[in-house]
mmCIF file with all atom_site columns, C-alpha atoms in Angstrom:
data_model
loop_
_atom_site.group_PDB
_atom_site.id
_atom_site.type_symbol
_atom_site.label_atom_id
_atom_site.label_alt_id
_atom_site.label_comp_id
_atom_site.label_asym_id
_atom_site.label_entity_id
_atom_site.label_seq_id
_atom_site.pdbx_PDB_ins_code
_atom_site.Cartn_x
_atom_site.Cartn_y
_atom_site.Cartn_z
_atom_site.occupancy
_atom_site.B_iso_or_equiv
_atom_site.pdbx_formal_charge
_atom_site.auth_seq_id
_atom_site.auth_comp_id
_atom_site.auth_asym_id
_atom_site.auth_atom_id
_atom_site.pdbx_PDB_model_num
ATOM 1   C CA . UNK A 1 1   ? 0.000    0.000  0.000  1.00 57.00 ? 1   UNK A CA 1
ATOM 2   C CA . UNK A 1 2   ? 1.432    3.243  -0.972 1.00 59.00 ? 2   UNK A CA 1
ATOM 3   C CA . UNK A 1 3   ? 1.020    6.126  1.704  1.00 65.00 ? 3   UNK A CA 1
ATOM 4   C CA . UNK A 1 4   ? 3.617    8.269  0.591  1.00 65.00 ? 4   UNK A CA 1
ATOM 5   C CA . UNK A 1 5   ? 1.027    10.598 -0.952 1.00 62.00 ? 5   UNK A CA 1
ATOM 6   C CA . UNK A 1 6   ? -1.886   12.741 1.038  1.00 61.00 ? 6   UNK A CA 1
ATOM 7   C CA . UNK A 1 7   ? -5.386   11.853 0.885  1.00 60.00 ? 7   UNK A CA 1
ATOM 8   C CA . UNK A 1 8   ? -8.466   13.352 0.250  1.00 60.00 ? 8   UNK A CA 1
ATOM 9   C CA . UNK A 1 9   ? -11.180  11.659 2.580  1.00 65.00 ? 9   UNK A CA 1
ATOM 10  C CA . UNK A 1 10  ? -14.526  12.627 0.975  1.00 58.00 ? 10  UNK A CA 1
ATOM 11  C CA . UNK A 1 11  ? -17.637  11.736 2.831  1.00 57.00 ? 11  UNK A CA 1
ATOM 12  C CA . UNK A 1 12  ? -19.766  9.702  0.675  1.00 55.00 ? 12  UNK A CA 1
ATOM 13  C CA . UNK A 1 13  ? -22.116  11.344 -1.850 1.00 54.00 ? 13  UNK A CA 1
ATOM 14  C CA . UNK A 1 14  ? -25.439  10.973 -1.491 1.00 54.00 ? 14  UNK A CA 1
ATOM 15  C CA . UNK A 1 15  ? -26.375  10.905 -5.025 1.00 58.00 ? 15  UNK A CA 1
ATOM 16  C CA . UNK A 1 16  ? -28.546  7.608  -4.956 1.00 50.00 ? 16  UNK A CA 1
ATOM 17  C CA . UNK A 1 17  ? -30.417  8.348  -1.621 1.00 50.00 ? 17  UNK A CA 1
ATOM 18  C CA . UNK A 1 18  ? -33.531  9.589  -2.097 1.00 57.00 ? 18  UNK A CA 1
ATOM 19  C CA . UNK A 1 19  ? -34.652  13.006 -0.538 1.00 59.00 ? 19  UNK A CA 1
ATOM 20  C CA . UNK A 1 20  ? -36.047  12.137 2.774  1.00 68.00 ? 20  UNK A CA 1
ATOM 21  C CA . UNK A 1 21  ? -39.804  12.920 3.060  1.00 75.00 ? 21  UNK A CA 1
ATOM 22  C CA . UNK A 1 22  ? -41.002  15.146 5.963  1.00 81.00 ? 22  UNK A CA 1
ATOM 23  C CA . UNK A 1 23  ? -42.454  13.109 8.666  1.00 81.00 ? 23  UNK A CA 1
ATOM 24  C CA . UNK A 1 24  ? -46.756  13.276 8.276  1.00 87.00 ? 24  UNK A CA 1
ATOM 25  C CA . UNK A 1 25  ? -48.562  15.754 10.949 1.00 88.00 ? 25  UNK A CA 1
ATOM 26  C CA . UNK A 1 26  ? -50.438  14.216 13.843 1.00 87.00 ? 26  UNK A CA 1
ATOM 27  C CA . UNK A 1 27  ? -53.010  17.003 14.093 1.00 91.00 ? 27  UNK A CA 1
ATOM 28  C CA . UNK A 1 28  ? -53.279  16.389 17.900 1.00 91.00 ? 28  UNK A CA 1
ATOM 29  C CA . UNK A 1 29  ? -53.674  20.136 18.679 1.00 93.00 ? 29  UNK A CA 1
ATOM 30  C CA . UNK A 1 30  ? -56.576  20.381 16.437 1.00 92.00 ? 30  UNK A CA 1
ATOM 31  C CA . UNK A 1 31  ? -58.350  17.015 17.286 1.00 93.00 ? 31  UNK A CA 1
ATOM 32  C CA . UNK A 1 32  ? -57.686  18.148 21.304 1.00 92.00 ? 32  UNK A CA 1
ATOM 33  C CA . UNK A 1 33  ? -59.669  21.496 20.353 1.00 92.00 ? 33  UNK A CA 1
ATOM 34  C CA . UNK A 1 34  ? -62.265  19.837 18.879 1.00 91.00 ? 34  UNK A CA 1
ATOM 35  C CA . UNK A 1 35  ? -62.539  17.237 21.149 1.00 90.00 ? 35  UNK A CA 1
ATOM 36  C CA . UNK A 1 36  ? -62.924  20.112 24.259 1.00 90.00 ? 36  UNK A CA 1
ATOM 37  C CA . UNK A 1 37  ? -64.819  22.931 22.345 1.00 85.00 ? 37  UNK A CA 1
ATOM 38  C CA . UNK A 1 38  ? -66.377  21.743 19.332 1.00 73.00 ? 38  UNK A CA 1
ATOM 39  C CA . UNK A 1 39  ? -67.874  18.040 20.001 1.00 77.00 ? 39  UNK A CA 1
ATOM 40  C CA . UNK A 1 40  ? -70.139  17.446 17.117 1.00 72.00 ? 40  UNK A CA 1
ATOM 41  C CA . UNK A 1 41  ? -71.584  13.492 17.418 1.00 83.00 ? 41  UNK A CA 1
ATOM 42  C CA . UNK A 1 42  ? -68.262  12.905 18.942 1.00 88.00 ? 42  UNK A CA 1
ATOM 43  C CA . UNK A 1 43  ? -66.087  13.492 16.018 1.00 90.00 ? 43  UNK A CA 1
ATOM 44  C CA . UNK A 1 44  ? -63.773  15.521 17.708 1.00 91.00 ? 44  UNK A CA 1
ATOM 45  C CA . UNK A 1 45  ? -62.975  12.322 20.248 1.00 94.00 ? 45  UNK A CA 1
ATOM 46  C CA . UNK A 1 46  ? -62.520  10.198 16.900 1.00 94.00 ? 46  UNK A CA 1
ATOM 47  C CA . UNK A 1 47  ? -60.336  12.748 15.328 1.00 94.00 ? 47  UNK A CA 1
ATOM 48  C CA . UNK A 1 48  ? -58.387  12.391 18.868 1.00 95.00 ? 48  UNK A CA 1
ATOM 49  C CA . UNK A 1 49  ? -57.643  8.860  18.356 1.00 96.00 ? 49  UNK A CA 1
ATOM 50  C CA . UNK A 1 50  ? -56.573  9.049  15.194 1.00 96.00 ? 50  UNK A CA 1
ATOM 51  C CA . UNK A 1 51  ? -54.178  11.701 16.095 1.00 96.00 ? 51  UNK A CA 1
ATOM 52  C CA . UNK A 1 52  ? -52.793  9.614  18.796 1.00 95.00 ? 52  UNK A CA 1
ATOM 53  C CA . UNK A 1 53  ? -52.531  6.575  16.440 1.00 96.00 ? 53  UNK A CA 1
ATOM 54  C CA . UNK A 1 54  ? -50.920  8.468  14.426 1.00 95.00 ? 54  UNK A CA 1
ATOM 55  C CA . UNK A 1 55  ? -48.273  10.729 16.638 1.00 94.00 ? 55  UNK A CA 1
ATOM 56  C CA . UNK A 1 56  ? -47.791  6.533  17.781 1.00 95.00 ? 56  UNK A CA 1
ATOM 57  C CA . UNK A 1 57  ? -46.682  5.228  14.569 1.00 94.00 ? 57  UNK A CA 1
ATOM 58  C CA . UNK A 1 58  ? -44.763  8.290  13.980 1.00 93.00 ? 58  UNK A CA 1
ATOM 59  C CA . UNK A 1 59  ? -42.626  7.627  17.058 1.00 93.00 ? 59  UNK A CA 1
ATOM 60  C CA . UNK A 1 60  ? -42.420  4.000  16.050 1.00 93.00 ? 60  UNK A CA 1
ATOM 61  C CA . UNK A 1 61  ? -41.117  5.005  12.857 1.00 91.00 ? 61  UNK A CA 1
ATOM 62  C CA . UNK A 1 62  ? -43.554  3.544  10.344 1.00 92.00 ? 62  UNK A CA 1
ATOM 63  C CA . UNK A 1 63  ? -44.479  5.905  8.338  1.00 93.00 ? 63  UNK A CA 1
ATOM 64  C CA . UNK A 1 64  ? -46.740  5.155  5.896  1.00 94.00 ? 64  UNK A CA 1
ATOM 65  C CA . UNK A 1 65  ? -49.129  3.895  9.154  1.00 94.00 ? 65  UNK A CA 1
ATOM 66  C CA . UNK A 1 66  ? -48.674  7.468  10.373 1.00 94.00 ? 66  UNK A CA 1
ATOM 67  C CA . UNK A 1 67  ? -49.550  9.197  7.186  1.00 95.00 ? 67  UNK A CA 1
ATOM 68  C CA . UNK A 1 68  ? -52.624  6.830  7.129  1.00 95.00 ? 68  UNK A CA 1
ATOM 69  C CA . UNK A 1 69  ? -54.170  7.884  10.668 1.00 96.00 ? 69  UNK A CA 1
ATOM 70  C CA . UNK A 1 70  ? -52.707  11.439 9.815  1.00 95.00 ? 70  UNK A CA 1
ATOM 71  C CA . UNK A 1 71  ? -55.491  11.294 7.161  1.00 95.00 ? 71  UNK A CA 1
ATOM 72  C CA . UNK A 1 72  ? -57.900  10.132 9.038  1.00 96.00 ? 72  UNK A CA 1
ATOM 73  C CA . UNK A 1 73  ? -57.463  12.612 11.962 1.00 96.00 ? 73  UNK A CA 1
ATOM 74  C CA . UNK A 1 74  ? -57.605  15.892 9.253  1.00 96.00 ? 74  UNK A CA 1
ATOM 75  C CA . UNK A 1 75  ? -60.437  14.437 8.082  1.00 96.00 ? 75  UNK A CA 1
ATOM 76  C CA . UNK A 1 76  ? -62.465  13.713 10.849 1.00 95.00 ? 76  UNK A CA 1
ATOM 77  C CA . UNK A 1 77  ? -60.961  17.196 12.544 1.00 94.00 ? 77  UNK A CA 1
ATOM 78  C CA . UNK A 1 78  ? -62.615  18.766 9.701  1.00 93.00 ? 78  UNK A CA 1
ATOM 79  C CA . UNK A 1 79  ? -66.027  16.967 9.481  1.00 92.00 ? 79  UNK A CA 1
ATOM 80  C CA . UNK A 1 80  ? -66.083  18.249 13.563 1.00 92.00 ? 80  UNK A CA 1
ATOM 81  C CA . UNK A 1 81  ? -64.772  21.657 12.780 1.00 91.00 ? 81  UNK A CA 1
ATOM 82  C CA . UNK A 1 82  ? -67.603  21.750 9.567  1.00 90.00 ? 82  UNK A CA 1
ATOM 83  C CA . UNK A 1 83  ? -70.436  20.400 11.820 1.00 88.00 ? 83  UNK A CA 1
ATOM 84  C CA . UNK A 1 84  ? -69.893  22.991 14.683 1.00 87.00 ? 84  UNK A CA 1
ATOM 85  C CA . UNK A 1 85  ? -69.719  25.792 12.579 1.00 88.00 ? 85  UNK A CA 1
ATOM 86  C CA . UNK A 1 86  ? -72.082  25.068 10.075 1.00 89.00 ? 86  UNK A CA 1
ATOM 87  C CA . UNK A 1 87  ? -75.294  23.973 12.620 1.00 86.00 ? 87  UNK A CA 1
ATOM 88  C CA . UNK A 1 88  ? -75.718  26.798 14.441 1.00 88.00 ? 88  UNK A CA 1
ATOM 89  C CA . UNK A 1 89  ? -75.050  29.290 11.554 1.00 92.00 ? 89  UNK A CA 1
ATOM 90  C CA . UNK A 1 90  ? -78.053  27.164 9.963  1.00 93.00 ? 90  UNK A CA 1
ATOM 91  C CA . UNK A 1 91  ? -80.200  27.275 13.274 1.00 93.00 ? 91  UNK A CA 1
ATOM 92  C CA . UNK A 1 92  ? -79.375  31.246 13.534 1.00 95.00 ? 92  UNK A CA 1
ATOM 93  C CA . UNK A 1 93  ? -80.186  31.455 10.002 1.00 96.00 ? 93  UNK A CA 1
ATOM 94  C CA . UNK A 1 94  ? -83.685  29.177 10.523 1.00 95.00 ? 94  UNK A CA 1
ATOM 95  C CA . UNK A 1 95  ? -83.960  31.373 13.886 1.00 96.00 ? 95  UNK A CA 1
ATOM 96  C CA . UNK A 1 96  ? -84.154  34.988 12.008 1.00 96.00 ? 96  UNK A CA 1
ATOM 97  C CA . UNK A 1 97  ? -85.852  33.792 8.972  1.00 96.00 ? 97  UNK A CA 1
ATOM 98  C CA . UNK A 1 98  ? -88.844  32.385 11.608 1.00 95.00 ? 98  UNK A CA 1
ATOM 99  C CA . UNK A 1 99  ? -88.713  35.376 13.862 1.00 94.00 ? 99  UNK A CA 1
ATOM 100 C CA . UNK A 1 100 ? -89.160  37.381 10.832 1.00 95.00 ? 100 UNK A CA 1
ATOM 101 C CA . UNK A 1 101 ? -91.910  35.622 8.645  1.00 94.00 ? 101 UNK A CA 1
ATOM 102 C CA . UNK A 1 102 ? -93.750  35.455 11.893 1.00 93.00 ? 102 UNK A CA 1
ATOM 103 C CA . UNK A 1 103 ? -93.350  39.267 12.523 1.00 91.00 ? 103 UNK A CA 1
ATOM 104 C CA . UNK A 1 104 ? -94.556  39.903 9.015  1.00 90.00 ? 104 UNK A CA 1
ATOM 105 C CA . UNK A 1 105 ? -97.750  37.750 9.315  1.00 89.00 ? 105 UNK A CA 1
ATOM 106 C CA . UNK A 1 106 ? -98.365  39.695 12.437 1.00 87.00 ? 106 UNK A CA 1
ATOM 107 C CA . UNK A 1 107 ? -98.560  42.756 11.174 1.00 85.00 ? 107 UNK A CA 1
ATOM 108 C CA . UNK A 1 108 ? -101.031 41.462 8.332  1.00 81.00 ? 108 UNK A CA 1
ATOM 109 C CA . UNK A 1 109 ? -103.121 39.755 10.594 1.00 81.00 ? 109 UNK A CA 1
ATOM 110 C CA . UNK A 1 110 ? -103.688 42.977 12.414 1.00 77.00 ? 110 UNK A CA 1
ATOM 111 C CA . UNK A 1 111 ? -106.340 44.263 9.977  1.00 70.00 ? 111 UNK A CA 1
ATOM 112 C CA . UNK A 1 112 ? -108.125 41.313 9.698  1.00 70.00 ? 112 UNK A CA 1
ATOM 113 C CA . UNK A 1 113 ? -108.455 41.099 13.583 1.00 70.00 ? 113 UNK A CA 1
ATOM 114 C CA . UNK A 1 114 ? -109.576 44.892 14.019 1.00 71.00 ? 114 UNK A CA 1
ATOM 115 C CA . UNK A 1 115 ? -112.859 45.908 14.152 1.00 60.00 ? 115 UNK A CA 1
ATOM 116 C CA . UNK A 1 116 ? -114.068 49.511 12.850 1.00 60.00 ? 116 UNK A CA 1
ATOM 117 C CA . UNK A 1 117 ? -116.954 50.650 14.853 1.00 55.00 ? 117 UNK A CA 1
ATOM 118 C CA . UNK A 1 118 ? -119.155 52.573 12.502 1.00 56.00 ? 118 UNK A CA 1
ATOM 119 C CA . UNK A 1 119 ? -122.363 54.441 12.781 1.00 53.00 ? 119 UNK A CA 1
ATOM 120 C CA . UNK A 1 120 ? -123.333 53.818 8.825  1.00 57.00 ? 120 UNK A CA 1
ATOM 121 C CA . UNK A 1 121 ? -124.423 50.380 9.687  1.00 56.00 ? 121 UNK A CA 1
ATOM 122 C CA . UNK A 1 122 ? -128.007 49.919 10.012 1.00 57.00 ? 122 UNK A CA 1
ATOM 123 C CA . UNK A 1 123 ? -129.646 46.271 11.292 1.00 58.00 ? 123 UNK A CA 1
ATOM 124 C CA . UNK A 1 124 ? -133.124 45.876 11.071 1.00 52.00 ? 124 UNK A CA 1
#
């Protein structure tokens, strides 16, 4: 061996290794929010344990498993978030339109319900 030269050490390239993806998101903050605040048919508790499934697997290291209950969790974290928003928007909406109409047919049912005293009248 000849050593009577210096050498380059190179670290090795990482030409062949593909980029490493970035690990999936657990979306435990959101599924804990909607589990406390926005409960709708206990979607936020599902959400909640698929965002502890999948904050598991991501420990574990599989990640494809992760990504899978990662899924689940933004999904079911947004069915909850849609549901508690939506409903009562829709009952406040059903609410006004009600108190309205109803105001409305009041005020037309007034003349039908009054009664005009007159002296022009004459019964035999």
């Amino acid at each position: 061996m000849d050593t009577s030269y210096p050498r380059e050490e190179r670290p090795p390239s990482k030409r062949g290794s593909p980029p490493a993806a970035p690990a999936p998101r657990d979306h435990l903050v959101w599924a804990i929010f909607n589990t406390l605040y926005m409960n709708f048919c206990c979607l936020g508790f599902v959400a909640l344990a698929f965002a502890v499934k999948a904050r598991d697997r991501k420990v574990a290291g599989d990640v494809e498993a992760a990504r899978h209950f990662s899924s689940k969790a933004r999904c079911y974290n947004a069915l909850a978030t849609a549901g508690s928003v939506v409903l009562p928007l829709l009952l406040g909406a059903l609410i006004v339109t009600g108190v309205i109409h109803l105001s409305k047919l009041a005020q037309e049912s007034v003349g039908f319900f009054t009664y005009q005293f007159s002296g022009s009248d004459d019964e035999d």
